[in-house]
Amino acid sequence: MKTVFSGIQPSGDLHIGNYIGAISQWVKGQDFTESIFCVVDLHAITVPQNPSAIKEKVLEVAALYLACGIDPRKSKIFIQSENPNHTELAWILNTITPFGQLERMTQFKEKSEKHEVNVGLFDYPVLMASDILLYQTDEVPVGEDQKQHIELTRDLAEKFNKKFGQTFKLPNSVIHKDTARIMSLQNPLSKMSKSDNDPLGTINLLDTVEKIKEKIKKAVTDSNSSISKDNGGEAIANLLAIYSAFKDQSLDITYNELDGKSYGEFKGLLAELVVDKLKEIQGKYTQIRSDEKYLRRVLDEGKDYSINKSLKTLNKAKEQLGLM
Ligand code: AMP
Ligand code: TRP
């Protein structure tokens, strides 16, 4: 059975880009893989977080994983900072990571324009490599923006194996081209993101029905007035990608279904689809979040499992290095 590992930072509000690009892919895979999903809180603190809010955020993300369909009988969910093996392997990997390769990371370059640069932000991809390599992971389902980090992970694994002997499996990213990059509803050239300054650009998983409808209604389109495969711009293509993802059908089928429909009519259908799905997720979320004992039990099971499994790889790496 293949091992799948992925994670999301408990920073900002989870949005439909996270759902479409990451979580919904995880849900589909969990029946036939060994799936492990992490709430990466140590990644989140590489940019300023409010210490009194972060615990709540971590639990929110874990509960959203479950509400979106991650089934704890099939998958493991745990909190990164509850397993110290991640930071320990990250330190070891630091010693073989070329400085120049981290300087070339696109996400680092983008974030360092917005935040004061700390060493943790620079080292972020090495901790991510550690997350993945500790579990002998085969596949990492993520959005397009994480591809470069997974390439670095493979490079580090290969380098370590060559230098010290076979230790890590080389993981592959799993990125679905139609849904890998959901764009802002206000600017189709910019990725839908937790840190978007324009609140109309992002539909959050916990948005109210009114907000979801308003955001779709106000989403930018183009100067055409109806859907056509040949002449739609990026904005309408993005809305069609969202529609396809929520309907779980290919873009081709969506174009066939909606060809010739007016943008107004299409937006109505899209809003109905998104509202129905998010209402279902929110219903489950409220239920899960009101039973913290249950949530803690799921996270404790995940913690024990992740510590046991990752320790095997960490010990192997230390042995190869000649450490005690
Ligand atoms: P982040 O929000 O940066 O913690 O990302 C968590 C996961 O969601 C990663 O796998 C990202 O690649 C994915 N993701 C984030 N934003 C988008 C987006 N706009 N479109 C598709 N996937 C996304
Ligand atoms: N860096 C990822 C992001 O910003 C989150 C992440 C951390 C991750 N560790 C991971 C994703 C391991 C996949 C696998 O979205």
PDB file of N, CA, C and O in Angstrom, residues 182-246:
ATOM      1  N   ILE A 182      -6.219  27.333  -7.716  1.00  0.00           N
ATOM      2  CA  ILE A 182      -7.474  28.073  -7.737  1.00  0.00           C
ATOM      3  C   ILE A 182      -7.098  29.540  -7.498  1.00  0.00           C
ATOM      4  O   ILE A 182      -6.322  29.858  -6.602  1.00  0.00           O
ATOM      5  N   MET A 183      -7.653  30.410  -8.333  1.00  0.00           N
ATOM      6  CA  MET A 183      -7.229  31.806  -8.289  1.00  0.00           C
ATOM      7  C   MET A 183      -8.221  32.658  -7.485  1.00  0.00           C
ATOM      8  O   MET A 183      -9.370  32.250  -7.243  1.00  0.00           O
ATOM      9  N   SER A 184      -7.779  33.845  -7.115  1.00  0.00           N
ATOM     10  CA  SER A 184      -8.636  34.787  -6.391  1.00  0.00           C
ATOM     11  C   SER A 184      -9.864  35.122  -7.241  1.00  0.00           C
ATOM     12  O   SER A 184      -9.752  35.279  -8.460  1.00  0.00           O
ATOM     13  N   LEU A 185     -11.018  35.275  -6.606  1.00  0.00           N
ATOM     14  CA  LEU A 185     -12.236  35.619  -7.358  1.00  0.00           C
ATOM     15  C   LEU A 185     -12.201  37.074  -7.835  1.00  0.00           C
ATOM     16  O   LEU A 185     -13.001  37.477  -8.671  1.00  0.00           O
ATOM     17  N   GLN A 186     -11.286  37.849  -7.285  1.00  0.00           N
ATOM     18  CA  GLN A 186     -11.178  39.255  -7.677  1.00  0.00           C
ATOM     19  C   GLN A 186     -10.018  39.509  -8.627  1.00  0.00           C
ATOM     20  O   GLN A 186      -9.963  40.537  -9.285  1.00  0.00           O
ATOM     21  N   ASN A 187      -9.059  38.586  -8.664  1.00  0.00           N
ATOM     22  CA  ASN A 187      -7.910  38.768  -9.547  1.00  0.00           C
ATOM     23  C   ASN A 187      -7.435  37.403 -10.038  1.00  0.00           C
ATOM     24  O   ASN A 187      -6.724  36.691  -9.323  1.00  0.00           O
ATOM     25  N   PRO A 188      -7.817  37.041 -11.253  1.00  0.00           N
ATOM     26  CA  PRO A 188      -7.516  35.693 -11.735  1.00  0.00           C
ATOM     27  C   PRO A 188      -6.024  35.454 -11.998  1.00  0.00           C
ATOM     28  O   PRO A 188      -5.646  34.349 -12.377  1.00  0.00           O
ATOM     29  N   LEU A 189      -5.204  36.471 -11.772  1.00  0.00           N
ATOM     30  CA  LEU A 189      -3.762  36.276 -11.959  1.00  0.00           C
ATOM     31  C   LEU A 189      -3.064  36.021 -10.629  1.00  0.00           C
ATOM     32  O   LEU A 189      -1.863  35.769 -10.581  1.00  0.00           O
ATOM     33  N   SER A 190      -3.854  36.079  -9.548  1.00  0.00           N
ATOM     34  CA  SER A 190      -3.231  35.884  -8.246  1.00  0.00           C
ATOM     35  C   SER A 190      -3.918  34.710  -7.535  1.00  0.00           C
ATOM     36  O   SER A 190      -5.133  34.540  -7.595  1.00  0.00           O
ATOM     37  N   LYS A 191      -3.114  33.857  -6.891  1.00  0.00           N
ATOM     38  CA  LYS A 191      -3.622  32.626  -6.272  1.00  0.00           C
ATOM     39  C   LYS A 191      -4.603  32.933  -5.139  1.00  0.00           C
ATOM     40  O   LYS A 191      -4.382  33.880  -4.388  1.00  0.00           O
ATOM     41  N   MET A 192      -5.670  32.166  -5.010  1.00  0.00           N
ATOM     42  CA  MET A 192      -6.531  32.310  -3.833  1.00  0.00           C
ATOM     43  C   MET A 192      -5.677  31.961  -2.617  1.00  0.00           C
ATOM     44  O   MET A 192      -5.036  30.911  -2.588  1.00  0.00           O
ATOM     45  N   SER A 193      -5.661  32.859  -1.632  1.00  0.00           N
ATOM     46  CA  SER A 193      -4.679  32.674  -0.566  1.00  0.00           C
ATOM     47  C   SER A 193      -5.221  33.159   0.767  1.00  0.00           C
ATOM     48  O   SER A 193      -6.036  34.077   0.835  1.00  0.00           O
ATOM     49  N   LYS A 194      -4.745  32.493   1.851  1.00  0.00           N
ATOM     50  CA  LYS A 194      -5.170  32.870   3.200  1.00  0.00           C
ATOM     51  C   LYS A 194      -4.806  34.310   3.507  1.00  0.00           C
ATOM     52  O   LYS A 194      -5.415  34.945   4.350  1.00  0.00           O
ATOM     53  N   SER A 195      -3.770  34.810   2.836  1.00  0.00           N
ATOM     54  CA  SER A 195      -3.292  36.148   3.181  1.00  0.00           C
ATOM     55  C   SER A 195      -3.713  37.217   2.170  1.00  0.00           C
ATOM     56  O   SER A 195      -3.139  38.296   2.132  1.00  0.00           O
ATOM     57  N   ASP A 196      -4.745  36.900   1.361  1.00  0.00           N
ATOM     58  CA  ASP A 196      -5.239  37.894   0.402  1.00  0.00           C
ATOM     59  C   ASP A 196      -5.819  39.102   1.150  1.00  0.00           C
ATOM     60  O   ASP A 196      -6.579  38.944   2.105  1.00  0.00           O
ATOM     61  N   ASN A 197      -5.454  40.286   0.706  1.00  0.00           N
ATOM     62  CA  ASN A 197      -5.973  41.479   1.379  1.00  0.00           C
ATOM     63  C   ASN A 197      -7.423  41.771   1.036  1.00  0.00           C
ATOM     64  O   ASN A 197      -8.126  42.439   1.778  1.00  0.00           O
ATOM     65  N   ASP A 198      -7.863  41.280  -0.134  1.00  0.00           N
ATOM     66  CA  ASP A 198      -9.232  41.536  -0.552  1.00  0.00           C
ATOM     67  C   ASP A 198     -10.126  40.377  -0.110  1.00  0.00           C
ATOM     68  O   ASP A 198     -10.044  39.279  -0.660  1.00  0.00           O
ATOM     69  N   PRO A 199     -10.993  40.592   0.897  1.00  0.00           N
ATOM     70  CA  PRO A 199     -11.804  39.478   1.417  1.00  0.00           C
ATOM     71  C   PRO A 199     -12.762  38.903   0.379  1.00  0.00           C
ATOM     72  O   PRO A 199     -13.200  37.759   0.498  1.00  0.00           O
ATOM     73  N   LEU A 200     -13.056  39.657  -0.676  1.00  0.00           N
ATOM     74  CA  LEU A 200     -13.969  39.138  -1.702  1.00  0.00           C
ATOM     75  C   LEU A 200     -13.288  38.114  -2.612  1.00  0.00           C
ATOM     76  O   LEU A 200     -13.944  37.409  -3.369  1.00  0.00           O
ATOM     77  N   GLY A 201     -11.952  38.035  -2.522  1.00  0.00           N
ATOM     78  CA  GLY A 201     -11.216  37.141  -3.430  1.00  0.00           C
ATOM     79  C   GLY A 201     -11.249  35.683  -3.008  1.00  0.00           C
ATOM     80  O   GLY A 201     -11.008  34.787  -3.811  1.00  0.00           O
ATOM     81  N   THR A 202     -11.548  35.437  -1.726  1.00  0.00           N
ATOM     82  CA  THR A 202     -11.372  34.103  -1.143  1.00  0.00           C
ATOM     83  C   THR A 202     -12.681  33.609  -0.531  1.00  0.00           C
ATOM     84  O   THR A 202     -13.292  34.335   0.262  1.00  0.00           O
ATOM     85  N   ILE A 203     -13.105  32.409  -0.855  1.00  0.00           N
ATOM     86  CA  ILE A 203     -14.260  31.821  -0.150  1.00  0.00           C
ATOM     87  C   ILE A 203     -13.720  30.888   0.931  1.00  0.00           C
ATOM     88  O   ILE A 203     -13.039  29.896   0.634  1.00  0.00           O
ATOM     89  N   ASN A 204     -13.982  31.239   2.190  1.00  0.00           N
ATOM     90  CA  ASN A 204     -13.504  30.415   3.303  1.00  0.00           C
ATOM     91  C   ASN A 204     -14.482  29.276   3.562  1.00  0.00           C
ATOM     92  O   ASN A 204     -15.693  29.416   3.352  1.00  0.00           O
ATOM     93  N   LEU A 205     -13.940  28.168   4.070  1.00  0.00           N
ATOM     94  CA  LEU A 205     -14.796  26.996   4.313  1.00  0.00           C
ATOM     95  C   LEU A 205     -15.861  27.296   5.361  1.00  0.00           C
ATOM     96  O   LEU A 205     -16.914  26.683   5.367  1.00  0.00           O
ATOM     97  N   LEU A 206     -15.585  28.267   6.244  1.00  0.00           N
ATOM     98  CA  LEU A 206     -16.562  28.577   7.291  1.00  0.00           C
ATOM     99  C   LEU A 206     -17.340  29.879   7.015  1.00  0.00           C
ATOM    100  O   LEU A 206     -17.997  30.413   7.901  1.00  0.00           O
ATOM    101  N   ASP A 207     -17.286  30.362   5.782  1.00  0.00           N
ATOM    102  CA  ASP A 207     -18.073  31.553   5.425  1.00  0.00           C
ATOM    103  C   ASP A 207     -19.583  31.282   5.540  1.00  0.00           C
ATOM    104  O   ASP A 207     -20.037  30.162   5.288  1.00  0.00           O
ATOM    105  N   THR A 208     -20.343  32.335   5.863  1.00  0.00           N
ATOM    106  CA  THR A 208     -21.810  32.177   5.898  1.00  0.00           C
ATOM    107  C   THR A 208     -22.359  32.070   4.470  1.00  0.00           C
ATOM    108  O   THR A 208     -21.697  32.475   3.504  1.00  0.00           O
ATOM    109  N   VAL A 209     -23.581  31.567   4.380  1.00  0.00           N
ATOM    110  CA  VAL A 209     -24.240  31.423   3.079  1.00  0.00           C
ATOM    111  C   VAL A 209     -24.293  32.772   2.355  1.00  0.00           C
ATOM    112  O   VAL A 209     -23.988  32.860   1.155  1.00  0.00           O
ATOM    113  N   GLU A 210     -24.636  33.815   3.088  1.00  0.00           N
ATOM    114  CA  GLU A 210     -24.748  35.154   2.473  1.00  0.00           C
ATOM    115  C   GLU A 210     -23.405  35.590   1.885  1.00  0.00           C
ATOM    116  O   GLU A 210     -23.339  36.111   0.781  1.00  0.00           O
ATOM    117  N   LYS A 211     -22.347  35.350   2.651  1.00  0.00           N
ATOM    118  CA  LYS A 211     -21.016  35.763   2.172  1.00  0.00           C
ATOM    119  C   LYS A 211     -20.609  34.980   0.928  1.00  0.00           C
ATOM    120  O   LYS A 211     -20.064  35.547  -0.021  1.00  0.00           O
ATOM    121  N   ILE A 212     -20.873  33.679   0.944  1.00  0.00           N
ATOM    122  CA  ILE A 212     -20.494  32.850  -0.213  1.00  0.00           C
ATOM    123  C   ILE A 212     -21.215  33.372  -1.456  1.00  0.00           C
ATOM    124  O   ILE A 212     -20.608  33.588  -2.510  1.00  0.00           O
ATOM    125  N   LYS A 213     -22.519  33.624  -1.290  1.00  0.00           N
ATOM    126  CA  LYS A 213     -23.307  34.099  -2.434  1.00  0.00           C
ATOM    127  C   LYS A 213     -22.792  35.443  -2.926  1.00  0.00           C
ATOM    128  O   LYS A 213     -22.663  35.671  -4.125  1.00  0.00           O
ATOM    129  N   GLU A 214     -22.511  36.328  -1.989  1.00  0.00           N
ATOM    130  CA  GLU A 214     -22.034  37.663  -2.355  1.00  0.00           C
ATOM    131  C   GLU A 214     -20.698  37.580  -3.116  1.00  0.00           C
ATOM    132  O   GLU A 214     -20.504  38.237  -4.143  1.00  0.00           O
ATOM    133  N   LYS A 215     -19.795  36.732  -2.598  1.00  0.00           N
ATOM    134  CA  LYS A 215     -18.474  36.641  -3.229  1.00  0.00           C
ATOM    135  C   LYS A 215     -18.573  36.087  -4.650  1.00  0.00           C
ATOM    136  O   LYS A 215     -17.869  36.541  -5.550  1.00  0.00           O
ATOM    137  N   ILE A 216     -19.471  35.118  -4.849  1.00  0.00           N
ATOM    138  CA  ILE A 216     -19.609  34.559  -6.204  1.00  0.00           C
ATOM    139  C   ILE A 216     -20.284  35.585  -7.124  1.00  0.00           C
ATOM    140  O   ILE A 216     -19.873  35.785  -8.263  1.00  0.00           O
ATOM    141  N   LYS A 217     -21.272  36.262  -6.585  1.00  0.00           N
ATOM    142  CA  LYS A 217     -21.958  37.285  -7.381  1.00  0.00           C
ATOM    143  C   LYS A 217     -20.990  38.381  -7.838  1.00  0.00           C
ATOM    144  O   LYS A 217     -21.034  38.852  -8.973  1.00  0.00           O
ATOM    145  N   LYS A 218     -20.109  38.768  -6.924  1.00  0.00           N
ATOM    146  CA  LYS A 218     -19.182  39.861  -7.245  1.00  0.00           C
ATOM    147  C   LYS A 218     -17.892  39.401  -7.916  1.00  0.00           C
ATOM    148  O   LYS A 218     -17.008  40.219  -8.187  1.00  0.00           O
ATOM    149  N   ALA A 219     -17.747  38.105  -8.150  1.00  0.00           N
ATOM    150  CA  ALA A 219     -16.518  37.591  -8.773  1.00  0.00           C
ATOM    151  C   ALA A 219     -16.340  38.228 -10.153  1.00  0.00           C
ATOM    152  O   ALA A 219     -17.315  38.376 -10.898  1.00  0.00           O
ATOM    153  N   VAL A 220     -15.113  38.603 -10.486  1.00  0.00           N
ATOM    154  CA  VAL A 220     -14.887  39.229 -11.790  1.00  0.00           C
ATOM    155  C   VAL A 220     -15.024  38.169 -12.893  1.00  0.00           C
ATOM    156  O   VAL A 220     -14.762  36.984 -12.671  1.00  0.00           O
ATOM    157  N   THR A 221     -15.486  38.594 -14.062  1.00  0.00           N
ATOM    158  CA  THR A 221     -15.547  37.678 -15.219  1.00  0.00           C
ATOM    159  C   THR A 221     -14.780  38.319 -16.378  1.00  0.00           C
ATOM    160  O   THR A 221     -13.622  38.656 -16.210  1.00  0.00           O
ATOM    161  N   ASP A 222     -15.397  38.497 -17.511  1.00  0.00           N
ATOM    162  CA  ASP A 222     -14.718  39.196 -18.616  1.00  0.00           C
ATOM    163  C   ASP A 222     -15.780  39.872 -19.467  1.00  0.00           C
ATOM    164  O   ASP A 222     -16.962  39.894 -19.100  1.00  0.00           O
ATOM    165  N   SER A 223     -15.392  40.389 -20.628  1.00  0.00           N
ATOM    166  CA  SER A 223     -16.335  41.195 -21.398  1.00  0.00           C
ATOM    167  C   SER A 223     -17.340  40.354 -22.188  1.00  0.00           C
ATOM    168  O   SER A 223     -18.270  40.891 -22.778  1.00  0.00           O
ATOM    169  N   ASN A 224     -17.159  39.022 -22.184  1.00  0.00           N
ATOM    170  CA  ASN A 224     -18.185  38.177 -22.824  1.00  0.00           C
ATOM    171  C   ASN A 224     -19.391  38.083 -21.903  1.00  0.00           C
ATOM    172  O   ASN A 224     -19.341  38.529 -20.755  1.00  0.00           O
ATOM    173  N   SER A 225     -20.468  37.459 -22.409  1.00  0.00           N
ATOM    174  CA  SER A 225     -21.613  37.341 -21.516  1.00  0.00           C
ATOM    175  C   SER A 225     -22.070  35.906 -21.321  1.00  0.00           C
ATOM    176  O   SER A 225     -22.910  35.624 -20.472  1.00  0.00           O
ATOM    177  N   SER A 226     -21.519  34.984 -22.129  1.00  0.00           N
ATOM    178  CA  SER A 226     -21.927  33.587 -21.931  1.00  0.00           C
ATOM    179  C   SER A 226     -20.722  32.648 -22.081  1.00  0.00           C
ATOM    180  O   SER A 226     -19.696  33.013 -22.664  1.00  0.00           O
ATOM    181  N   ILE A 227     -20.905  31.452 -21.571  1.00  0.00           N
ATOM    182  CA  ILE A 227     -19.802  30.491 -21.523  1.00  0.00           C
ATOM    183  C   ILE A 227     -19.542  29.882 -22.900  1.00  0.00           C
ATOM    184  O   ILE A 227     -20.462  29.446 -23.585  1.00  0.00           O
ATOM    185  N   SER A 228     -18.256  29.896 -23.261  1.00  0.00           N
ATOM    186  CA  SER A 228     -17.857  29.247 -24.503  1.00  0.00           C
ATOM    187  C   SER A 228     -16.430  28.765 -24.319  1.00  0.00           C
ATOM    188  O   SER A 228     -15.582  29.487 -23.784  1.00  0.00           O
ATOM    189  N   LYS A 229     -16.180  27.534 -24.741  1.00  0.00           N
ATOM    190  CA  LYS A 229     -14.866  26.926 -24.522  1.00  0.00           C
ATOM    191  C   LYS A 229     -13.755  27.739 -25.196  1.00  0.00           C
ATOM    192  O   LYS A 229     -12.624  27.763 -24.741  1.00  0.00           O
ATOM    193  N   ASP A 230     -14.093  28.401 -26.309  1.00  0.00           N
ATOM    194  CA  ASP A 230     -13.047  29.023 -27.126  1.00  0.00           C
ATOM    195  C   ASP A 230     -12.654  30.432 -26.705  1.00  0.00           C
ATOM    196  O   ASP A 230     -11.537  30.851 -26.923  1.00  0.00           O
ATOM    197  N   ASN A 231     -13.584  31.183 -26.087  1.00  0.00           N
ATOM    198  CA  ASN A 231     -13.184  32.574 -25.870  1.00  0.00           C
ATOM    199  C   ASN A 231     -13.353  33.094 -24.442  1.00  0.00           C
ATOM    200  O   ASN A 231     -13.387  34.289 -24.220  1.00  0.00           O
ATOM    201  N   GLY A 232     -13.431  32.212 -23.471  1.00  0.00           N
ATOM    202  CA  GLY A 232     -13.524  32.688 -22.086  1.00  0.00           C
ATOM    203  C   GLY A 232     -12.157  33.107 -21.556  1.00  0.00           C
ATOM    204  O   GLY A 232     -11.143  32.535 -21.937  1.00  0.00           O
ATOM    205  N   GLY A 233     -12.120  34.094 -20.674  1.00  0.00           N
ATOM    206  CA  GLY A 233     -10.859  34.531 -20.078  1.00  0.00           C
ATOM    207  C   GLY A 233     -10.504  33.708 -18.849  1.00  0.00           C
ATOM    208  O   GLY A 233     -11.195  32.741 -18.509  1.00  0.00           O
ATOM    209  N   GLU A 234      -9.416  34.145 -18.172  1.00  0.00           N
ATOM    210  CA  GLU A 234      -8.925  33.383 -17.016  1.00  0.00           C
ATOM    211  C   GLU A 234      -9.921  33.355 -15.855  1.00  0.00           C
ATOM    212  O   GLU A 234     -10.021  32.372 -15.135  1.00  0.00           O
ATOM    213  N   ALA A 235     -10.645  34.479 -15.679  1.00  0.00           N
ATOM    214  CA  ALA A 235     -11.533  34.561 -14.517  1.00  0.00           C
ATOM    215  C   ALA A 235     -12.660  33.535 -14.621  1.00  0.00           C
ATOM    216  O   ALA A 235     -12.956  32.818 -13.659  1.00  0.00           O
ATOM    217  N   ILE A 236     -13.250  33.443 -15.803  1.00  0.00           N
ATOM    218  CA  ILE A 236     -14.371  32.501 -15.948  1.00  0.00           C
ATOM    219  C   ILE A 236     -13.839  31.057 -15.918  1.00  0.00           C
ATOM    220  O   ILE A 236     -14.486  30.151 -15.381  1.00  0.00           O
ATOM    221  N   ALA A 237     -12.633  30.867 -16.469  1.00  0.00           N
ATOM    222  CA  ALA A 237     -12.021  29.523 -16.429  1.00  0.00           C
ATOM    223  C   ALA A 237     -11.824  29.082 -14.979  1.00  0.00           C
ATOM    224  O   ALA A 237     -12.032  27.910 -14.636  1.00  0.00           O
ATOM    225  N   ASN A 238     -11.459  30.034 -14.121  1.00  0.00           N
ATOM    226  CA  ASN A 238     -11.267  29.713 -12.701  1.00  0.00           C
ATOM    227  C   ASN A 238     -12.595  29.308 -12.051  1.00  0.00           C
ATOM    228  O   ASN A 238     -12.675  28.327 -11.317  1.00  0.00           O
ATOM    229  N   LEU A 239     -13.660  30.063 -12.356  1.00  0.00           N
ATOM    230  CA  LEU A 239     -14.980  29.716 -11.786  1.00  0.00           C
ATOM    231  C   LEU A 239     -15.434  28.342 -12.289  1.00  0.00           C
ATOM    232  O   LEU A 239     -16.032  27.562 -11.552  1.00  0.00           O
ATOM    233  N   LEU A 240     -15.119  28.051 -13.549  1.00  0.00           N
ATOM    234  CA  LEU A 240     -15.500  26.742 -14.099  1.00  0.00           C
ATOM    235  C   LEU A 240     -14.685  25.617 -13.451  1.00  0.00           C
ATOM    236  O   LEU A 240     -15.193  24.510 -13.237  1.00  0.00           O
ATOM    237  N   ALA A 241     -13.427  25.926 -13.107  1.00  0.00           N
ATOM    238  CA  ALA A 241     -12.600  24.925 -12.413  1.00  0.00           C
ATOM    239  C   ALA A 241     -13.185  24.636 -11.033  1.00  0.00           C
ATOM    240  O   ALA A 241     -13.235  23.487 -10.581  1.00  0.00           O
ATOM    241  N   ILE A 242     -13.656  25.689 -10.362  1.00  0.00           N
ATOM    242  CA  ILE A 242     -14.266  25.507  -9.033  1.00  0.00           C
ATOM    243  C   ILE A 242     -15.545  24.672  -9.165  1.00  0.00           C
ATOM    244  O   ILE A 242     -15.778  23.730  -8.408  1.00  0.00           O
ATOM    245  N   TYR A 243     -16.347  25.009 -10.170  1.00  0.00           N
ATOM    246  CA  TYR A 243     -17.600  24.269 -10.417  1.00  0.00           C
ATOM    247  C   TYR A 243     -17.283  22.784 -10.644  1.00  0.00           C
ATOM    248  O   TYR A 243     -17.901  21.902 -10.026  1.00  0.00           O
ATOM    249  N   SER A 244     -16.283  22.506 -11.502  1.00  0.00           N
ATOM    250  CA  SER A 244     -15.920  21.114 -11.817  1.00  0.00           C
ATOM    251  C   SER A 244     -15.485  20.372 -10.560  1.00  0.00           C
ATOM    252  O   SER A 244     -15.862  19.220 -10.342  1.00  0.00           O
ATOM    253  N   ALA A 245     -14.676  21.064  -9.747  1.00  0.00           N
ATOM    254  CA  ALA A 245     -14.157  20.408  -8.546  1.00  0.00           C
ATOM    255  C   ALA A 245     -15.297  20.077  -7.580  1.00  0.00           C
ATOM    256  O   ALA A 245     -15.368  18.976  -7.038  1.00  0.00           O
ATOM    257  N   PHE A 246     -16.203  21.024  -7.375  1.00  0.00           N
ATOM    258  CA  PHE A 246     -17.300  20.770  -6.435  1.00  0.00           C
ATOM    259  C   PHE A 246     -18.278  19.737  -6.990  1.00  0.00           C
ATOM    260  O   PHE A 246     -18.968  19.066  -6.238  1.00  0.00           O
TER     261      PHE A 246
END
